[in-house]
Amino acid sequence: MKVVMYHYVRPFDESMPYFKALNIEDFKKQLDFFEEKYGFVSKKDFIESLNSKKACNGVILTFDDGFKDHYEFVFPELVKRGLWGIFYIPTKPLSTEKLLDVHSTHVLLGKFGGRVIYNSLKEIINKGVLSHKHINEFNSLTYSKQDNDNQTKMVKRILNYFIDYKYRGDVVTKLMKIYFPNSLKLHRNFYMTKDEINKMYKSGMIIGSHSVTHPVMSKLKFKDQQKEILNSFDELSFAIDNKLKTFCYPYGGFHTFTNETLQILKKSN
């Protein structure tokens, strides 16, 4: 069984020259390749493999972050091919009109590049806002396989990993006010709505939780991890089958969650 995870899948946008996304036409070519090389796991076989704890052959597709891309471009292509996927949704965007900090970072870097944003970030922050508990671990384990220039990598590490969450929101808000003063417009076309998620669920897609605010779970205290997990499942209850509750760790990697995370998930079935 091979699990292939996607984020942004969209046509190229000239106004966002540095934005990292997979072009929808290339996505279609990848689906052709997977079909020819491995085949896809049926939803029925996938569920049976969970119950039997025996992996089956083929590819499973997953999609993180609840982007509008997934409804507009991915979902129609999957339906056309008779395929299904697992869509992991961070739930805060369902009830607020603000980009999550992680996605604000993507947009800032996507439009202006690492050098510009890194220079602005240096002017805004000081060492006092950084959390040093995991800094060596995060420095060695994050973004090592991504093709980023050093400044882009540092922006992502600082804003996604190093900064204390008490300060990150204010820092990202300051950057957005500088570079995207009308950021409210970005939100309206960035995430799927509840109706769109529900339509995909009723069409056979699996909906899973990706937390509430997309944090690095290993940076959070037990109670905060609990809120991120339990509240996200509550918010998505309209589109989750309780017999098939699934959670995807924001950012991924063994450095992003703890044994406490696993305890909470186990208790949540």
Short mmCIF file of C-alpha atoms in Angstrom, two decimals:
data_model
loop_
_atom_site.label_atom_id
_atom_site.label_comp_id
_atom_site.label_asym_id
_atom_site.label_seq_id
_atom_site.Cartn_x
_atom_site.Cartn_y
_atom_site.Cartn_z
CA MET A 1 0.00 0.00 0.00
CA LYS A 2 1.36 3.40 -0.99
CA VAL A 3 -0.11 6.60 0.44
CA VAL A 4 0.48 9.74 -1.64
CA MET A 5 -0.23 13.07 0.08
CA TYR A 6 -1.07 16.34 -1.68
CA HIS A 7 -1.50 19.95 -0.66
CA TYR A 8 -2.08 22.62 -3.32
CA VAL A 9 -3.33 21.36 -6.69
CA ARG A 10 -4.20 24.25 -9.00
CA PRO A 11 -3.39 26.00 -12.28
CA PHE A 12 -0.33 28.25 -12.27
CA ASP A 13 -1.03 31.81 -11.11
CA GLU A 14 1.29 34.47 -12.56
CA SER A 15 0.58 36.79 -9.62
CA MET A 16 2.14 34.22 -7.24
CA PRO A 17 5.44 33.40 -8.98
CA TYR A 18 7.07 31.61 -6.00
CA PHE A 19 4.01 29.67 -4.86
CA LYS A 20 4.63 25.93 -4.49
CA ALA A 21 1.71 24.05 -6.03
CA LEU A 22 1.16 21.06 -8.29
CA ASN A 23 -0.43 22.02 -11.59
CA ILE A 24 -3.76 20.27 -12.09
CA GLU A 25 -2.60 18.89 -15.46
CA ASP A 26 0.42 17.30 -13.80
CA PHE A 27 -1.87 15.87 -11.13
CA LYS A 28 -3.87 14.14 -13.86
CA LYS A 29 -0.66 12.71 -15.33
CA GLN A 30 0.32 11.40 -11.90
CA LEU A 31 -3.05 9.67 -11.58
CA ASP A 32 -2.48 8.05 -14.97
CA PHE A 33 0.94 6.85 -13.81
CA PHE A 34 -0.34 5.44 -10.50
CA GLU A 35 -3.14 3.62 -12.29
CA GLU A 36 -0.78 2.03 -14.78
CA LYS A 37 2.07 1.26 -12.35
CA TYR A 38 0.30 0.26 -9.13
CA GLY A 39 -3.46 0.58 -9.39
CA PHE A 40 -5.61 2.22 -6.72
CA VAL A 41 -6.91 0.68 -3.50
CA SER A 42 -10.70 0.56 -3.47
CA LYS A 43 -12.44 2.18 -0.51
CA LYS A 44 -13.92 -1.20 0.43
CA ASP A 45 -10.49 -2.88 0.45
CA PHE A 46 -9.02 0.01 2.43
CA ILE A 47 -11.64 -0.33 5.17
CA GLU A 48 -11.18 -4.09 5.23
CA SER A 49 -7.41 -3.63 5.57
CA LEU A 50 -7.93 -1.39 8.60
CA ASN A 51 -10.05 -4.06 10.25
CA SER A 52 -7.73 -6.95 9.34
CA LYS A 53 -4.53 -4.89 9.92
CA LYS A 54 -3.18 -6.29 6.64
CA ALA A 55 -2.04 -3.85 3.98
CA CYS A 56 -3.36 -4.25 0.45
CA ASN A 57 -1.65 -3.41 -2.82
CA GLY A 58 -2.19 -0.11 -4.61
CA VAL A 59 -2.23 3.63 -4.04
CA ILE A 60 -4.31 5.70 -1.61
CA LEU A 61 -4.63 9.46 -2.16
CA THR A 62 -4.80 11.96 0.69
CA PHE A 63 -5.22 15.74 0.60
CA ASP A 64 -4.31 18.08 3.45
CA ASP A 65 -5.60 21.45 4.64
CA GLY A 66 -9.12 21.75 3.23
CA PHE A 67 -8.22 23.94 0.26
CA LYS A 68 -10.77 25.10 -2.29
CA ASP A 69 -8.39 23.51 -4.84
CA HIS A 70 -9.56 20.10 -3.65
CA TYR A 71 -13.20 20.84 -4.33
CA GLU A 72 -12.75 22.73 -7.62
CA PHE A 73 -10.05 20.62 -9.28
CA VAL A 74 -9.34 17.39 -7.40
CA PHE A 75 -12.84 16.22 -6.50
CA PRO A 76 -14.26 16.38 -10.09
CA GLU A 77 -11.23 14.48 -11.41
CA LEU A 78 -11.59 11.74 -8.79
CA VAL A 79 -15.32 11.38 -9.48
CA LYS A 80 -14.68 11.22 -13.22
CA ARG A 81 -12.20 8.36 -12.70
CA GLY A 82 -14.29 6.54 -10.08
CA LEU A 83 -11.67 7.17 -7.40
CA TRP A 84 -11.87 8.30 -3.78
CA GLY A 85 -9.53 10.13 -1.42
CA ILE A 86 -9.08 11.13 2.20
CA PHE A 87 -9.38 14.87 2.84
CA TYR A 88 -7.89 16.18 6.09
CA ILE A 89 -9.51 19.41 7.25
CA PRO A 90 -8.23 21.97 9.79
CA THR A 91 -11.51 23.30 11.19
CA LYS A 92 -10.84 26.90 12.26
CA PRO A 93 -11.33 28.29 8.72
CA LEU A 94 -14.88 26.88 8.78
CA SER A 95 -15.88 29.41 11.43
CA THR A 96 -13.57 32.38 10.84
CA GLU A 97 -12.67 34.60 7.90
CA LYS A 98 -8.92 34.52 8.39
CA LEU A 99 -6.17 32.43 6.87
CA LEU A 100 -4.41 30.05 9.23
CA ASP A 101 -0.92 31.27 10.08
CA VAL A 102 0.69 28.40 8.16
CA HIS A 103 -1.19 29.36 5.00
CA SER A 104 -0.50 33.06 5.44
CA THR A 105 3.17 32.06 5.42
CA HIS A 106 2.67 30.15 2.14
CA VAL A 107 0.93 33.12 0.55
CA LEU A 108 3.58 35.62 1.69
CA LEU A 109 6.39 33.45 0.35
CA GLY A 110 4.43 32.56 -2.77
CA LYS A 111 4.01 36.15 -3.88
CA PHE A 112 7.18 37.85 -2.62
CA GLY A 113 9.77 35.11 -2.17
CA GLY A 114 12.00 34.15 0.73
CA ARG A 115 14.45 37.06 0.63
CA VAL A 116 11.80 39.79 0.96
CA ILE A 117 9.81 38.07 3.70
CA TYR A 118 12.91 37.00 5.65
CA ASN A 119 14.22 40.58 5.72
CA SER A 120 10.86 41.85 6.99
CA LEU A 121 10.66 39.07 9.55
CA LYS A 122 14.07 39.98 10.98
CA GLU A 123 12.80 43.51 11.62
CA ILE A 124 9.69 42.30 13.42
CA ILE A 125 10.95 39.56 15.74
CA ASN A 126 13.63 39.21 18.40
CA LYS A 127 15.09 36.12 20.06
CA GLY A 128 12.69 36.48 22.97
CA VAL A 129 9.75 35.28 20.86
CA LEU A 130 11.49 32.04 19.89
CA SER A 131 10.87 28.79 21.74
CA HIS A 132 14.22 27.01 22.16
CA LYS A 133 13.01 23.70 23.63
CA HIS A 134 13.07 21.77 20.31
CA ILE A 135 15.12 24.16 18.20
CA ASN A 136 18.00 21.73 17.43
CA GLU A 137 15.58 18.92 16.60
CA PHE A 138 13.41 21.10 14.35
CA ASN A 139 16.48 22.60 12.67
CA SER A 140 17.74 19.19 11.57
CA LEU A 141 14.41 17.50 10.75
CA THR A 142 12.33 20.16 9.00
CA TYR A 143 12.23 20.97 5.27
CA SER A 144 15.34 18.88 4.57
CA LYS A 145 13.70 17.30 1.51
CA GLN A 146 12.10 20.44 0.08
CA ASP A 147 13.67 22.43 -2.73
CA ASN A 148 13.73 25.82 -0.98
CA ASP A 149 16.34 28.57 -0.92
CA ASN A 150 17.87 29.18 2.52
CA GLN A 151 15.82 32.29 3.28
CA THR A 152 12.53 30.58 2.43
CA LYS A 153 13.55 27.65 4.60
CA MET A 154 14.36 29.98 7.52
CA VAL A 155 11.03 31.82 7.22
CA LYS A 156 9.15 28.52 7.33
CA ARG A 157 11.20 27.18 10.21
CA ILE A 158 10.82 30.36 12.26
CA LEU A 159 7.09 30.83 11.71
CA ASN A 160 6.06 27.16 11.75
CA TYR A 161 8.43 25.70 14.34
CA PHE A 162 10.73 28.04 16.27
CA ILE A 163 8.43 30.87 17.29
CA ASP A 164 6.44 30.61 20.51
CA TYR A 165 2.75 30.30 19.66
CA LYS A 166 2.01 33.15 22.08
CA TYR A 167 3.63 35.48 19.55
CA ARG A 168 3.19 33.87 16.15
CA GLY A 169 -0.28 35.24 15.43
CA ASP A 170 0.81 38.83 16.01
CA VAL A 171 3.94 38.41 13.91
CA VAL A 172 2.07 36.87 10.98
CA THR A 173 -0.66 39.53 11.23
CA LYS A 174 1.98 42.28 10.99
CA LEU A 175 3.49 40.69 7.89
CA MET A 176 0.08 40.28 6.28
CA LYS A 177 -0.83 43.92 6.95
CA ILE A 178 2.36 44.97 5.16
CA TYR A 179 2.00 42.74 2.12
CA PHE A 180 -1.70 41.79 1.94
CA PRO A 181 -3.75 44.63 3.46
CA ASN A 182 -6.93 43.09 1.95
CA SER A 183 -6.30 39.57 3.23
CA LEU A 184 -10.02 38.97 3.87
CA LYS A 185 -10.48 38.42 0.13
CA LEU A 186 -7.88 35.66 0.20
CA HIS A 187 -9.86 33.61 2.73
CA ARG A 188 -13.05 33.57 0.66
CA ASN A 189 -11.47 31.55 -2.14
CA PHE A 190 -8.90 29.64 -0.13
CA TYR A 191 -10.83 26.98 1.83
CA MET A 192 -13.72 24.64 1.22
CA THR A 193 -17.04 25.44 2.86
CA LYS A 194 -19.01 23.02 5.04
CA ASP A 195 -21.45 22.46 2.18
CA GLU A 196 -18.62 21.56 -0.20
CA ILE A 197 -17.04 19.18 2.34
CA ASN A 198 -20.42 17.57 2.95
CA LYS A 199 -20.99 17.11 -0.79
CA MET A 200 -17.66 15.32 -1.11
CA TYR A 201 -18.45 13.13 1.91
CA LYS A 202 -21.80 12.13 0.44
CA SER A 203 -20.06 11.32 -2.84
CA GLY A 204 -17.83 8.74 -1.18
CA MET A 205 -14.80 10.73 -0.09
CA ILE A 206 -13.44 10.19 3.44
CA ILE A 207 -13.21 13.29 5.62
CA GLY A 208 -10.63 13.35 8.40
CA SER A 209 -9.39 15.78 11.01
CA HIS A 210 -6.26 17.90 10.61
CA SER A 211 -6.72 19.64 14.01
CA VAL A 212 -8.33 23.05 14.57
CA THR A 213 -5.47 25.49 13.88
CA HIS A 214 -2.80 23.26 12.24
CA PRO A 215 -0.18 23.47 15.05
CA VAL A 216 2.91 21.39 15.62
CA MET A 217 1.30 19.08 18.19
CA SER A 218 4.60 18.34 19.95
CA LYS A 219 4.85 22.02 20.91
CA LEU A 220 1.54 21.91 22.80
CA LYS A 221 0.64 20.93 26.34
CA PHE A 222 -1.64 17.93 26.80
CA LYS A 223 -4.82 19.99 27.30
CA ASP A 224 -4.12 22.08 24.22
CA GLN A 225 -3.52 18.96 22.13
CA GLN A 226 -6.80 17.59 23.45
CA LYS A 227 -8.69 20.72 22.38
CA GLU A 228 -7.13 20.65 18.92
CA ILE A 229 -8.18 17.04 18.36
CA LEU A 230 -11.55 16.79 20.10
CA ASN A 231 -12.88 20.16 18.93
CA SER A 232 -11.90 19.41 15.33
CA PHE A 233 -13.81 16.12 15.36
CA ASP A 234 -16.84 17.88 16.88
CA GLU A 235 -16.75 20.52 14.14
CA LEU A 236 -16.52 17.86 11.42
CA SER A 237 -19.15 15.54 12.89
CA PHE A 238 -21.48 16.32 9.95
CA ALA A 239 -19.05 14.61 7.54
CA ILE A 240 -17.27 11.94 9.59
CA ASP A 241 -18.41 8.36 9.96
CA ASN A 242 -17.70 7.46 13.61
CA LYS A 243 -16.71 3.98 12.46
CA LEU A 244 -13.91 5.52 10.38
CA LYS A 245 -12.37 8.40 12.35
CA THR A 246 -9.00 9.38 10.96
CA PHE A 247 -6.51 12.10 11.93
CA CYS A 248 -3.48 13.48 10.11
CA TYR A 249 -0.70 15.18 12.11
CA PRO A 250 -0.18 18.77 10.94
CA TYR A 251 3.25 19.08 9.29
CA GLY A 252 3.80 15.29 9.55
CA GLY A 253 6.94 13.58 10.76
CA PHE A 254 7.66 11.86 14.07
CA HIS A 255 8.99 15.14 15.52
CA THR A 256 5.55 16.77 15.24
CA PHE A 257 3.57 14.65 17.72
CA THR A 258 4.09 12.91 21.07
CA ASN A 259 2.91 9.89 23.01
CA GLU A 260 0.28 12.19 24.52
CA THR A 261 -1.08 12.83 21.02
CA LEU A 262 -1.39 9.10 20.48
CA GLN A 263 -3.16 8.66 23.83
CA ILE A 264 -5.75 11.29 22.93
CA LEU A 265 -6.34 9.77 19.50
CA LYS A 266 -6.68 6.26 20.93
CA LYS A 267 -9.23 7.49 23.48
CA SER A 268 -11.09 9.20 20.61
CA ASN A 269 -11.21 5.93 18.65
#
